[in-house]
Amino acid sequence: MEILGVLLGVALLLGLGVVVLVVIGLVKAARAVGEKVERQEAKARRAVENVTLKAKSYTQTGPQGQISAVRLGLRTSLDGTRRVLEGAVGQDGQLGEALALLGRLDAHAAELDGELRMLEREPDAGRVAAKLPELRERADRITHSAETMRWAAQDRMHRFAADELGRLSRECEDEAGALRHWDTVSGGSGAGTATAPGASASATAPGASATASGASASASGDSAGAGAGAGAAREAGGARRGLTDGRGGRPSAEELLGLADPVAKLAQRLRKPTTGPSAG
Protein backbone atom coordinates (compact mmCIF):
# COMPACT_ATOMS: atom_id res chain seq x y z
CA MET A 1 0.00 0.00 0.00
CA GLU A 2 2.84 2.38 0.78
CA ILE A 3 4.45 1.69 -2.61
CA LEU A 4 1.11 2.25 -4.33
CA GLY A 5 0.71 5.59 -2.53
CA VAL A 6 4.23 6.68 -3.55
CA LEU A 7 3.58 5.77 -7.18
CA LEU A 8 0.28 7.64 -7.11
CA GLY A 9 1.98 10.72 -5.66
CA VAL A 10 4.70 10.59 -8.32
CA ALA A 11 2.07 10.27 -11.03
CA LEU A 12 0.17 13.26 -9.64
CA LEU A 13 3.35 15.34 -9.55
CA LEU A 14 4.18 14.40 -13.13
CA GLY A 15 0.68 15.26 -14.26
CA LEU A 16 0.80 18.58 -12.44
CA GLY A 17 4.18 19.37 -14.04
CA VAL A 18 2.81 18.57 -17.50
CA VAL A 19 -0.18 20.80 -16.88
CA VAL A 20 2.04 23.65 -15.71
CA LEU A 21 4.28 23.30 -18.78
CA VAL A 22 1.27 23.29 -21.08
CA VAL A 23 -0.15 26.40 -19.43
CA ILE A 24 3.19 28.20 -19.68
CA GLY A 25 3.51 27.25 -23.35
CA LEU A 26 -0.01 28.47 -24.09
CA VAL A 27 0.66 31.77 -22.30
CA LYS A 28 3.89 32.31 -24.23
CA ALA A 29 2.23 31.42 -27.52
CA ALA A 30 -0.68 33.77 -26.82
CA ARG A 31 1.73 36.54 -25.86
CA ALA A 32 3.79 36.02 -29.03
CA VAL A 33 0.67 36.06 -31.17
CA GLY A 34 -0.54 39.21 -29.40
CA GLU A 35 2.79 40.96 -29.96
CA LYS A 36 2.76 39.97 -33.61
CA VAL A 37 -0.76 41.26 -34.02
CA GLU A 38 0.18 44.51 -32.30
CA ARG A 39 3.18 44.95 -34.60
CA GLN A 40 1.09 44.31 -37.66
CA GLU A 41 -1.60 46.67 -36.40
CA ALA A 42 1.01 49.38 -35.71
CA LYS A 43 2.45 48.95 -39.20
CA ALA A 44 -0.98 49.15 -40.77
CA ARG A 45 -1.88 52.23 -38.71
CA ARG A 46 1.42 53.88 -39.62
CA ALA A 47 0.89 53.14 -43.32
CA VAL A 48 -2.59 54.67 -43.17
CA GLU A 49 -1.23 57.74 -41.37
CA ASN A 50 1.53 58.17 -43.97
CA VAL A 51 -0.98 57.98 -46.81
CA THR A 52 -3.21 60.49 -45.04
CA LEU A 53 -0.32 62.90 -44.42
CA LYS A 54 0.75 62.65 -48.06
CA ALA A 55 -2.76 63.43 -49.21
CA LYS A 56 -3.01 66.39 -46.82
CA SER A 57 0.36 67.79 -47.90
CA TYR A 58 -0.80 67.74 -51.52
CA THR A 59 -4.35 68.93 -51.04
CA GLN A 60 -4.21 71.39 -48.15
CA THR A 61 -2.62 74.81 -48.32
CA GLY A 62 -1.27 77.10 -45.64
CA PRO A 63 0.03 75.99 -42.25
CA GLN A 64 -2.00 72.77 -42.21
CA GLY A 65 -0.39 71.51 -45.38
CA GLN A 66 3.07 72.54 -44.12
CA ILE A 67 2.57 70.65 -40.85
CA SER A 68 1.53 67.53 -42.78
CA ALA A 69 4.60 67.84 -45.01
CA VAL A 70 6.92 68.16 -41.97
CA ARG A 71 5.39 65.12 -40.28
CA LEU A 72 5.60 63.08 -43.48
CA GLY A 73 9.26 64.01 -44.10
CA LEU A 74 10.15 63.10 -40.52
CA ARG A 75 8.54 59.67 -40.75
CA THR A 76 9.99 58.93 -44.17
CA SER A 77 13.56 59.77 -43.13
CA LEU A 78 13.44 57.70 -39.95
CA ASP A 79 11.81 54.72 -41.66
CA GLY A 80 14.39 54.73 -44.46
CA THR A 81 17.30 54.90 -42.03
CA ARG A 82 15.86 52.11 -39.89
CA ARG A 83 15.44 49.83 -42.90
CA VAL A 84 19.05 50.40 -43.99
CA LEU A 85 20.53 49.82 -40.52
CA GLU A 86 18.41 46.77 -39.72
CA GLY A 87 19.23 45.24 -43.09
CA ALA A 88 22.99 45.67 -42.63
CA VAL A 89 23.44 45.09 -38.89
CA GLY A 90 23.59 41.32 -39.45
CA GLN A 91 26.71 41.70 -41.62
CA ASP A 92 28.34 44.58 -39.71
CA GLY A 93 28.02 44.50 -35.94
CA GLN A 94 29.26 48.07 -35.54
CA LEU A 95 25.97 49.32 -36.95
CA GLY A 96 24.25 48.18 -33.74
CA GLU A 97 25.38 51.36 -31.98
CA ALA A 98 23.99 53.45 -34.83
CA LEU A 99 20.72 51.54 -34.52
CA ALA A 100 20.58 52.34 -30.80
CA LEU A 101 21.17 56.03 -31.55
CA LEU A 102 18.39 55.86 -34.11
CA GLY A 103 16.07 54.52 -31.41
CA ARG A 104 16.83 57.52 -29.20
CA LEU A 105 16.36 59.82 -32.18
CA ASP A 106 13.05 58.13 -32.95
CA ALA A 107 11.86 58.89 -29.42
CA HIS A 108 12.53 62.62 -29.96
CA ALA A 109 10.78 62.35 -33.32
CA ALA A 110 7.72 60.81 -31.64
CA GLU A 111 7.55 63.72 -29.18
CA LEU A 112 7.88 66.20 -32.02
CA ASP A 113 5.20 64.42 -34.02
CA GLY A 114 2.85 64.71 -31.05
CA GLU A 115 3.51 68.44 -30.83
CA LEU A 116 2.90 68.82 -34.55
CA ARG A 117 -0.32 66.87 -34.26
CA MET A 118 -1.54 69.18 -31.48
CA LEU A 119 -0.49 72.21 -33.49
CA GLU A 120 -2.45 70.82 -36.43
CA ARG A 121 -5.61 70.98 -34.31
CA GLU A 122 -4.85 74.46 -33.00
CA PRO A 123 -7.62 76.86 -34.06
CA ASP A 124 -5.50 79.97 -33.51
CA ALA A 125 -3.69 80.70 -36.76
CA GLY A 126 -1.33 83.17 -35.05
CA ARG A 127 -0.05 80.57 -32.62
CA VAL A 128 0.36 78.07 -35.45
CA ALA A 129 2.40 80.59 -37.45
CA ALA A 130 4.55 81.36 -34.38
CA LYS A 131 5.27 77.75 -33.37
CA LEU A 132 5.68 76.18 -36.80
CA PRO A 133 9.22 77.53 -37.59
CA GLU A 134 10.61 76.20 -34.31
CA LEU A 135 9.05 72.77 -34.78
CA ARG A 136 10.21 72.65 -38.39
CA GLU A 137 13.77 73.49 -37.30
CA ARG A 138 13.70 70.60 -34.81
CA ALA A 139 12.33 68.29 -37.47
CA ASP A 140 15.13 69.32 -39.85
CA ARG A 141 17.73 68.53 -37.22
CA ILE A 142 16.26 65.09 -36.58
CA THR A 143 15.94 64.41 -40.30
CA HIS A 144 19.51 65.51 -40.95
CA SER A 145 20.84 63.27 -38.17
CA ALA A 146 18.91 60.27 -39.49
CA GLU A 147 20.03 60.91 -43.06
CA THR A 148 23.65 61.30 -41.95
CA MET A 149 23.61 57.88 -40.31
CA ARG A 150 21.87 56.33 -43.31
CA TRP A 151 24.37 57.79 -45.78
CA ALA A 152 27.31 56.75 -43.59
CA ALA A 153 25.97 53.18 -43.38
CA GLN A 154 25.49 53.07 -47.16
CA ASP A 155 29.02 54.37 -47.77
CA ARG A 156 30.39 51.80 -45.33
CA MET A 157 28.60 48.94 -47.09
CA HIS A 158 29.77 50.18 -50.49
CA ARG A 159 33.38 50.43 -49.28
CA PHE A 160 33.31 46.92 -47.84
CA ALA A 161 31.78 45.62 -51.07
CA ALA A 162 34.47 47.38 -53.14
CA ASP A 163 37.25 45.96 -50.92
CA GLU A 164 35.82 42.46 -51.16
CA LEU A 165 35.51 42.78 -54.93
CA GLY A 166 39.14 43.97 -55.15
CA ARG A 167 40.37 40.99 -53.13
CA LEU A 168 38.29 38.62 -55.22
CA SER A 169 39.65 40.12 -58.45
CA ARG A 170 43.24 39.69 -57.23
CA GLU A 171 42.58 36.08 -56.26
CA CYS A 172 41.06 35.40 -59.67
CA GLU A 173 44.09 36.93 -61.41
CA ASP A 174 46.47 34.83 -59.28
CA GLU A 175 44.50 31.69 -60.08
CA ALA A 176 44.53 32.52 -63.79
CA GLY A 177 48.30 33.01 -63.67
CA ALA A 178 48.72 29.68 -61.89
CA LEU A 179 46.60 27.96 -64.53
CA ARG A 180 48.66 29.49 -67.33
CA HIS A 181 51.89 28.41 -65.59
CA TRP A 182 50.54 24.86 -65.26
CA ASP A 183 49.59 24.87 -68.95
CA THR A 184 53.11 25.99 -69.92
CA VAL A 185 54.76 23.31 -67.77
CA SER A 186 52.49 20.63 -69.24
CA GLY A 187 53.32 21.69 -72.81
CA GLY A 188 57.06 21.71 -72.05
CA SER A 189 56.94 18.25 -70.48
CA GLY A 190 55.03 16.96 -73.51
CA ALA A 191 57.80 18.22 -75.79
CA GLY A 192 60.32 16.24 -73.77
CA THR A 193 63.43 18.20 -74.85
CA ALA A 194 63.16 21.61 -73.21
CA THR A 195 62.29 20.54 -69.66
CA ALA A 196 64.87 17.80 -69.03
CA PRO A 197 68.27 18.74 -70.51
CA GLY A 198 70.14 16.92 -67.74
CA ALA A 199 68.27 13.72 -68.47
CA SER A 200 69.44 13.64 -72.12
CA ALA A 201 73.05 14.27 -71.05
CA SER A 202 72.90 11.54 -68.45
CA ALA A 203 71.36 9.16 -70.99
CA THR A 204 74.16 9.95 -73.49
CA ALA A 205 76.98 9.15 -71.05
CA PRO A 206 75.82 5.58 -70.28
CA GLY A 207 75.36 5.03 -74.03
CA ALA A 208 78.96 6.03 -74.71
CA SER A 209 80.26 3.77 -71.94
CA ALA A 210 78.15 0.89 -73.26
CA THR A 211 79.59 1.44 -76.76
CA ALA A 212 83.16 1.36 -75.42
CA SER A 213 82.52 -1.81 -73.44
CA GLY A 214 80.95 -3.43 -76.53
CA ALA A 215 84.00 -2.58 -78.63
CA SER A 216 86.37 -4.14 -76.10
CA ALA A 217 84.18 -7.22 -75.86
CA SER A 218 84.19 -7.66 -79.66
CA ALA A 219 87.99 -7.41 -79.74
CA SER A 220 88.34 -10.31 -77.25
CA GLY A 221 86.56 -12.83 -79.50
CA ASP A 222 83.60 -13.24 -81.82
CA SER A 223 82.36 -16.55 -80.45
CA ALA A 224 82.54 -15.55 -76.81
CA GLY A 225 80.92 -12.20 -77.62
CA ALA A 226 78.07 -13.89 -79.51
CA GLY A 227 77.42 -16.30 -76.66
CA ALA A 228 77.47 -13.51 -74.11
CA GLY A 229 75.18 -11.39 -76.30
CA ALA A 230 72.68 -14.23 -76.62
CA GLY A 231 72.70 -14.80 -72.86
CA ALA A 232 72.28 -11.08 -72.20
CA ALA A 233 69.41 -10.95 -74.68
CA ARG A 234 67.68 -13.82 -72.94
CA GLU A 235 68.18 -12.20 -69.55
CA ALA A 236 66.95 -8.85 -70.86
CA GLY A 237 63.92 -10.48 -72.40
CA GLY A 238 63.14 -12.23 -69.13
CA ALA A 239 63.55 -8.96 -67.20
CA ARG A 240 61.31 -6.97 -69.56
CA ARG A 241 58.55 -9.55 -69.63
CA GLY A 242 55.90 -9.24 -66.97
CA LEU A 243 53.02 -11.41 -65.90
CA THR A 244 50.49 -8.81 -64.73
CA ASP A 245 51.82 -5.52 -66.05
CA GLY A 246 50.36 -6.13 -69.50
CA ARG A 247 53.60 -5.31 -71.33
CA GLY A 248 55.07 -8.83 -71.84
CA GLY A 249 53.85 -11.43 -74.30
CA ARG A 250 52.23 -14.73 -73.44
CA PRO A 251 54.62 -17.57 -72.38
CA SER A 252 55.16 -20.42 -74.86
CA ALA A 253 54.30 -24.06 -74.31
CA GLU A 254 57.97 -25.00 -73.77
CA GLU A 255 58.29 -22.36 -71.04
CA LEU A 256 55.12 -23.54 -69.31
CA LEU A 257 56.34 -27.24 -69.37
CA GLY A 258 59.92 -26.40 -68.44
CA LEU A 259 61.36 -27.72 -71.74
CA ALA A 260 62.98 -24.56 -73.04
CA ASP A 261 66.56 -25.43 -72.01
CA PRO A 262 66.55 -29.13 -73.22
CA VAL A 263 65.28 -28.10 -76.62
CA ALA A 264 68.06 -25.53 -76.97
CA LYS A 265 70.68 -28.12 -76.05
CA LEU A 266 69.29 -30.58 -78.61
CA ALA A 267 69.42 -27.92 -81.32
CA GLN A 268 73.06 -27.18 -80.52
CA ARG A 269 73.98 -30.91 -80.79
CA LEU A 270 72.29 -31.22 -84.17
CA ARG A 271 74.16 -28.19 -85.51
CA LYS A 272 77.62 -29.68 -84.58
CA PRO A 273 79.44 -31.43 -87.49
CA THR A 274 79.95 -35.18 -87.07
CA THR A 275 83.53 -36.59 -87.22
CA GLY A 276 83.99 -40.10 -88.74
CA PRO A 277 86.73 -42.33 -90.19
CA SER A 278 86.31 -40.80 -93.65
CA ALA A 279 87.38 -37.44 -92.30
CA GLY A 280 90.78 -38.79 -91.43
PDB file of C-alpha atoms in Angstrom, residues 44-217:
ATOM      1  CA  ALA A  44      -0.981  49.149 -40.766  1.00  0.00           C
ATOM      2  CA  ARG A  45      -1.881  52.228 -38.714  1.00  0.00           C
ATOM      3  CA  ARG A  46       1.416  53.883 -39.621  1.00  0.00           C
ATOM      4  CA  ALA A  47       0.890  53.145 -43.319  1.00  0.00           C
ATOM      5  CA  VAL A  48      -2.588  54.671 -43.170  1.00  0.00           C
ATOM      6  CA  GLU A  49      -1.228  57.742 -41.373  1.00  0.00           C
ATOM      7  CA  ASN A  50       1.529  58.167 -43.973  1.00  0.00           C
ATOM      8  CA  VAL A  51      -0.979  57.976 -46.805  1.00  0.00           C
ATOM      9  CA  THR A  52      -3.207  60.493 -45.035  1.00  0.00           C
ATOM     10  CA  LEU A  53      -0.324  62.900 -44.421  1.00  0.00           C
ATOM     11  CA  LYS A  54       0.749  62.652 -48.059  1.00  0.00           C
ATOM     12  CA  ALA A  55      -2.763  63.428 -49.208  1.00  0.00           C
ATOM     13  CA  LYS A  56      -3.012  66.391 -46.820  1.00  0.00           C
ATOM     14  CA  SER A  57       0.360  67.795 -47.897  1.00  0.00           C
ATOM     15  CA  TYR A  58      -0.804  67.742 -51.523  1.00  0.00           C
ATOM     16  CA  THR A  59      -4.353  68.926 -51.039  1.00  0.00           C
ATOM     17  CA  GLN A  60      -4.209  71.389 -48.147  1.00  0.00           C
ATOM     18  CA  THR A  61      -2.617  74.814 -48.320  1.00  0.00           C
ATOM     19  CA  GLY A  62      -1.268  77.097 -45.641  1.00  0.00           C
ATOM     20  CA  PRO A  63       0.033  75.992 -42.246  1.00  0.00           C
ATOM     21  CA  GLN A  64      -2.004  72.774 -42.213  1.00  0.00           C
ATOM     22  CA  GLY A  65      -0.394  71.511 -45.375  1.00  0.00           C
ATOM     23  CA  GLN A  66       3.070  72.539 -44.123  1.00  0.00           C
ATOM     24  CA  ILE A  67       2.570  70.651 -40.849  1.00  0.00           C
ATOM     25  CA  SER A  68       1.526  67.528 -42.777  1.00  0.00           C
ATOM     26  CA  ALA A  69       4.604  67.841 -45.008  1.00  0.00           C
ATOM     27  CA  VAL A  70       6.916  68.164 -41.975  1.00  0.00           C
ATOM     28  CA  ARG A  71       5.389  65.120 -40.275  1.00  0.00           C
ATOM     29  CA  LEU A  72       5.602  63.081 -43.480  1.00  0.00           C
ATOM     30  CA  GLY A  73       9.259  64.010 -44.102  1.00  0.00           C
ATOM     31  CA  LEU A  74      10.149  63.100 -40.517  1.00  0.00           C
ATOM     32  CA  ARG A  75       8.545  59.671 -40.749  1.00  0.00           C
ATOM     33  CA  THR A  76       9.994  58.930 -44.170  1.00  0.00           C
ATOM     34  CA  SER A  77      13.556  59.772 -43.128  1.00  0.00           C
ATOM     35  CA  LEU A  78      13.438  57.700 -39.948  1.00  0.00           C
ATOM     36  CA  ASP A  79      11.806  54.724 -41.661  1.00  0.00           C
ATOM     37  CA  GLY A  80      14.389  54.729 -44.459  1.00  0.00           C
ATOM     38  CA  THR A  81      17.303  54.903 -42.025  1.00  0.00           C
ATOM     39  CA  ARG A  82      15.860  52.110 -39.886  1.00  0.00           C
ATOM     40  CA  ARG A  83      15.435  49.832 -42.902  1.00  0.00           C
ATOM     41  CA  VAL A  84      19.052  50.399 -43.988  1.00  0.00           C
ATOM     42  CA  LEU A  85      20.528  49.822 -40.518  1.00  0.00           C
ATOM     43  CA  GLU A  86      18.410  46.771 -39.716  1.00  0.00           C
ATOM     44  CA  GLY A  87      19.228  45.242 -43.090  1.00  0.00           C
ATOM     45  CA  ALA A  88      22.993  45.667 -42.632  1.00  0.00           C
ATOM     46  CA  VAL A  89      23.442  45.094 -38.886  1.00  0.00           C
ATOM     47  CA  GLY A  90      23.586  41.323 -39.451  1.00  0.00           C
ATOM     48  CA  GLN A  91      26.705  41.703 -41.620  1.00  0.00           C
ATOM     49  CA  ASP A  92      28.341  44.577 -39.712  1.00  0.00           C
ATOM     50  CA  GLY A  93      28.020  44.496 -35.935  1.00  0.00           C
ATOM     51  CA  GLN A  94      29.259  48.070 -35.539  1.00  0.00           C
ATOM     52  CA  LEU A  95      25.965  49.321 -36.949  1.00  0.00           C
ATOM     53  CA  GLY A  96      24.251  48.182 -33.745  1.00  0.00           C
ATOM     54  CA  GLU A  97      25.381  51.361 -31.979  1.00  0.00           C
ATOM     55  CA  ALA A  98      23.988  53.454 -34.825  1.00  0.00           C
ATOM     56  CA  LEU A  99      20.719  51.541 -34.522  1.00  0.00           C
ATOM     57  CA  ALA A 100      20.583  52.336 -30.799  1.00  0.00           C
ATOM     58  CA  LEU A 101      21.167  56.029 -31.553  1.00  0.00           C
ATOM     59  CA  LEU A 102      18.388  55.864 -34.109  1.00  0.00           C
ATOM     60  CA  GLY A 103      16.069  54.516 -31.414  1.00  0.00           C
ATOM     61  CA  ARG A 104      16.827  57.519 -29.205  1.00  0.00           C
ATOM     62  CA  LEU A 105      16.356  59.824 -32.182  1.00  0.00           C
ATOM     63  CA  ASP A 106      13.052  58.132 -32.949  1.00  0.00           C
ATOM     64  CA  ALA A 107      11.863  58.888 -29.419  1.00  0.00           C
ATOM     65  CA  HIS A 108      12.533  62.617 -29.961  1.00  0.00           C
ATOM     66  CA  ALA A 109      10.779  62.349 -33.324  1.00  0.00           C
ATOM     67  CA  ALA A 110       7.718  60.814 -31.639  1.00  0.00           C
ATOM     68  CA  GLU A 111       7.546  63.715 -29.183  1.00  0.00           C
ATOM     69  CA  LEU A 112       7.883  66.198 -32.017  1.00  0.00           C
ATOM     70  CA  ASP A 113       5.196  64.416 -34.025  1.00  0.00           C
ATOM     71  CA  GLY A 114       2.855  64.707 -31.051  1.00  0.00           C
ATOM     72  CA  GLU A 115       3.506  68.440 -30.830  1.00  0.00           C
ATOM     73  CA  LEU A 116       2.903  68.823 -34.549  1.00  0.00           C
ATOM     74  CA  ARG A 117      -0.321  66.870 -34.262  1.00  0.00           C
ATOM     75  CA  MET A 118      -1.543  69.184 -31.475  1.00  0.00           C
ATOM     76  CA  LEU A 119      -0.489  72.210 -33.490  1.00  0.00           C
ATOM     77  CA  GLU A 120      -2.451  70.824 -36.432  1.00  0.00           C
ATOM     78  CA  ARG A 121      -5.614  70.976 -34.305  1.00  0.00           C
ATOM     79  CA  GLU A 122      -4.849  74.459 -32.996  1.00  0.00           C
ATOM     80  CA  PRO A 123      -7.625  76.855 -34.056  1.00  0.00           C
ATOM     81  CA  ASP A 124      -5.500  79.972 -33.511  1.00  0.00           C
ATOM     82  CA  ALA A 125      -3.689  80.697 -36.762  1.00  0.00           C
ATOM     83  CA  GLY A 126      -1.329  83.175 -35.054  1.00  0.00           C
ATOM     84  CA  ARG A 127      -0.046  80.571 -32.615  1.00  0.00           C
ATOM     85  CA  VAL A 128       0.361  78.072 -35.453  1.00  0.00           C
ATOM     86  CA  ALA A 129       2.400  80.586 -37.450  1.00  0.00           C
ATOM     87  CA  ALA A 130       4.548  81.356 -34.378  1.00  0.00           C
ATOM     88  CA  LYS A 131       5.265  77.747 -33.366  1.00  0.00           C
ATOM     89  CA  LEU A 132       5.676  76.184 -36.804  1.00  0.00           C
ATOM     90  CA  PRO A 133       9.217  77.530 -37.593  1.00  0.00           C
ATOM     91  CA  GLU A 134      10.609  76.201 -34.306  1.00  0.00           C
ATOM     92  CA  LEU A 135       9.051  72.772 -34.778  1.00  0.00           C
ATOM     93  CA  ARG A 136      10.212  72.655 -38.390  1.00  0.00           C
ATOM     94  CA  GLU A 137      13.766  73.492 -37.296  1.00  0.00           C
ATOM     95  CA  ARG A 138      13.704  70.598 -34.807  1.00  0.00           C
ATOM     96  CA  ALA A 139      12.329  68.294 -37.473  1.00  0.00           C
ATOM     97  CA  ASP A 140      15.126  69.322 -39.852  1.00  0.00           C
ATOM     98  CA  ARG A 141      17.733  68.529 -37.220  1.00  0.00           C
ATOM     99  CA  ILE A 142      16.259  65.086 -36.576  1.00  0.00           C
ATOM    100  CA  THR A 143      15.935  64.411 -40.297  1.00  0.00           C
ATOM    101  CA  HIS A 144      19.511  65.508 -40.948  1.00  0.00           C
ATOM    102  CA  SER A 145      20.843  63.266 -38.172  1.00  0.00           C
ATOM    103  CA  ALA A 146      18.907  60.269 -39.495  1.00  0.00           C
ATOM    104  CA  GLU A 147      20.029  60.915 -43.058  1.00  0.00           C
ATOM    105  CA  THR A 148      23.649  61.299 -41.954  1.00  0.00           C
ATOM    106  CA  MET A 149      23.613  57.882 -40.310  1.00  0.00           C
ATOM    107  CA  ARG A 150      21.871  56.333 -43.314  1.00  0.00           C
ATOM    108  CA  TRP A 151      24.374  57.792 -45.781  1.00  0.00           C
ATOM    109  CA  ALA A 152      27.311  56.748 -43.589  1.00  0.00           C
ATOM    110  CA  ALA A 153      25.971  53.184 -43.382  1.00  0.00           C
ATOM    111  CA  GLN A 154      25.491  53.074 -47.155  1.00  0.00           C
ATOM    112  CA  ASP A 155      29.021  54.373 -47.771  1.00  0.00           C
ATOM    113  CA  ARG A 156      30.385  51.800 -45.325  1.00  0.00           C
ATOM    114  CA  MET A 157      28.602  48.941 -47.086  1.00  0.00           C
ATOM    115  CA  HIS A 158      29.770  50.178 -50.487  1.00  0.00           C
ATOM    116  CA  ARG A 159      33.377  50.434 -49.275  1.00  0.00           C
ATOM    117  CA  PHE A 160      33.308  46.922 -47.838  1.00  0.00           C
ATOM    118  CA  ALA A 161      31.778  45.620 -51.071  1.00  0.00           C
ATOM    119  CA  ALA A 162      34.468  47.377 -53.138  1.00  0.00           C
ATOM    120  CA  ASP A 163      37.254  45.956 -50.919  1.00  0.00           C
ATOM    121  CA  GLU A 164      35.820  42.457 -51.161  1.00  0.00           C
ATOM    122  CA  LEU A 165      35.508  42.783 -54.935  1.00  0.00           C
ATOM    123  CA  GLY A 166      39.135  43.966 -55.155  1.00  0.00           C
ATOM    124  CA  ARG A 167      40.369  40.986 -53.134  1.00  0.00           C
ATOM    125  CA  LEU A 168      38.290  38.618 -55.222  1.00  0.00           C
ATOM    126  CA  SER A 169      39.653  40.120 -58.449  1.00  0.00           C
ATOM    127  CA  ARG A 170      43.244  39.691 -57.233  1.00  0.00           C
ATOM    128  CA  GLU A 171      42.579  36.081 -56.257  1.00  0.00           C
ATOM    129  CA  CYS A 172      41.055  35.401 -59.674  1.00  0.00           C
ATOM    130  CA  GLU A 173      44.091  36.932 -61.406  1.00  0.00           C
ATOM    131  CA  ASP A 174      46.466  34.830 -59.281  1.00  0.00           C
ATOM    132  CA  GLU A 175      44.502  31.692 -60.082  1.00  0.00           C
ATOM    133  CA  ALA A 176      44.526  32.515 -63.794  1.00  0.00           C
ATOM    134  CA  GLY A 177      48.297  33.007 -63.670  1.00  0.00           C
ATOM    135  CA  ALA A 178      48.716  29.675 -61.892  1.00  0.00           C
ATOM    136  CA  LEU A 179      46.595  27.955 -64.526  1.00  0.00           C
ATOM    137  CA  ARG A 180      48.662  29.493 -67.328  1.00  0.00           C
ATOM    138  CA  HIS A 181      51.893  28.408 -65.590  1.00  0.00           C
ATOM    139  CA  TRP A 182      50.541  24.863 -65.260  1.00  0.00           C
ATOM    140  CA  ASP A 183      49.588  24.870 -68.950  1.00  0.00           C
ATOM    141  CA  THR A 184      53.113  25.987 -69.918  1.00  0.00           C
ATOM    142  CA  VAL A 185      54.758  23.314 -67.775  1.00  0.00           C
ATOM    143  CA  SER A 186      52.492  20.626 -69.242  1.00  0.00           C
ATOM    144  CA  GLY A 187      53.324  21.690 -72.809  1.00  0.00           C
ATOM    145  CA  GLY A 188      57.063  21.711 -72.046  1.00  0.00           C
ATOM    146  CA  SER A 189      56.938  18.252 -70.481  1.00  0.00           C
ATOM    147  CA  GLY A 190      55.027  16.962 -73.506  1.00  0.00           C
ATOM    148  CA  ALA A 191      57.796  18.216 -75.792  1.00  0.00           C
ATOM    149  CA  GLY A 192      60.324  16.239 -73.769  1.00  0.00           C
ATOM    150  CA  THR A 193      63.433  18.200 -74.852  1.00  0.00           C
ATOM    151  CA  ALA A 194      63.157  21.614 -73.215  1.00  0.00           C
ATOM    152  CA  THR A 195      62.287  20.544 -69.661  1.00  0.00           C
ATOM    153  CA  ALA A 196      64.873  17.803 -69.033  1.00  0.00           C
ATOM    154  CA  PRO A 197      68.265  18.744 -70.513  1.00  0.00           C
ATOM    155  CA  GLY A 198      70.138  16.922 -67.740  1.00  0.00           C
ATOM    156  CA  ALA A 199      68.267  13.723 -68.474  1.00  0.00           C
ATOM    157  CA  SER A 200      69.436  13.638 -72.119  1.00  0.00           C
ATOM    158  CA  ALA A 201      73.050  14.271 -71.051  1.00  0.00           C
ATOM    159  CA  SER A 202      72.900  11.535 -68.446  1.00  0.00           C
ATOM    160  CA  ALA A 203      71.360   9.163 -70.993  1.00  0.00           C
ATOM    161  CA  THR A 204      74.156   9.950 -73.491  1.00  0.00           C
ATOM    162  CA  ALA A 205      76.976   9.150 -71.046  1.00  0.00           C
ATOM    163  CA  PRO A 206      75.822   5.580 -70.284  1.00  0.00           C
ATOM    164  CA  GLY A 207      75.358   5.027 -74.031  1.00  0.00           C
ATOM    165  CA  ALA A 208      78.955   6.029 -74.708  1.00  0.00           C
ATOM    166  CA  SER A 209      80.263   3.773 -71.941  1.00  0.00           C
ATOM    167  CA  ALA A 210      78.147   0.892 -73.256  1.00  0.00           C
ATOM    168  CA  THR A 211      79.594   1.442 -76.757  1.00  0.00           C
ATOM    169  CA  ALA A 212      83.160   1.361 -75.421  1.00  0.00           C
ATOM    170  CA  SER A 213      82.518  -1.806 -73.437  1.00  0.00           C
ATOM    171  CA  GLY A 214      80.950  -3.435 -76.527  1.00  0.00           C
ATOM    172  CA  ALA A 215      84.001  -2.578 -78.630  1.00  0.00           C
ATOM    173  CA  SER A 216      86.374  -4.141 -76.102  1.00  0.00           C
ATOM    174  CA  ALA A 217      84.178  -7.219 -75.865  1.00  0.00           C
TER     175      ALA A 217
END
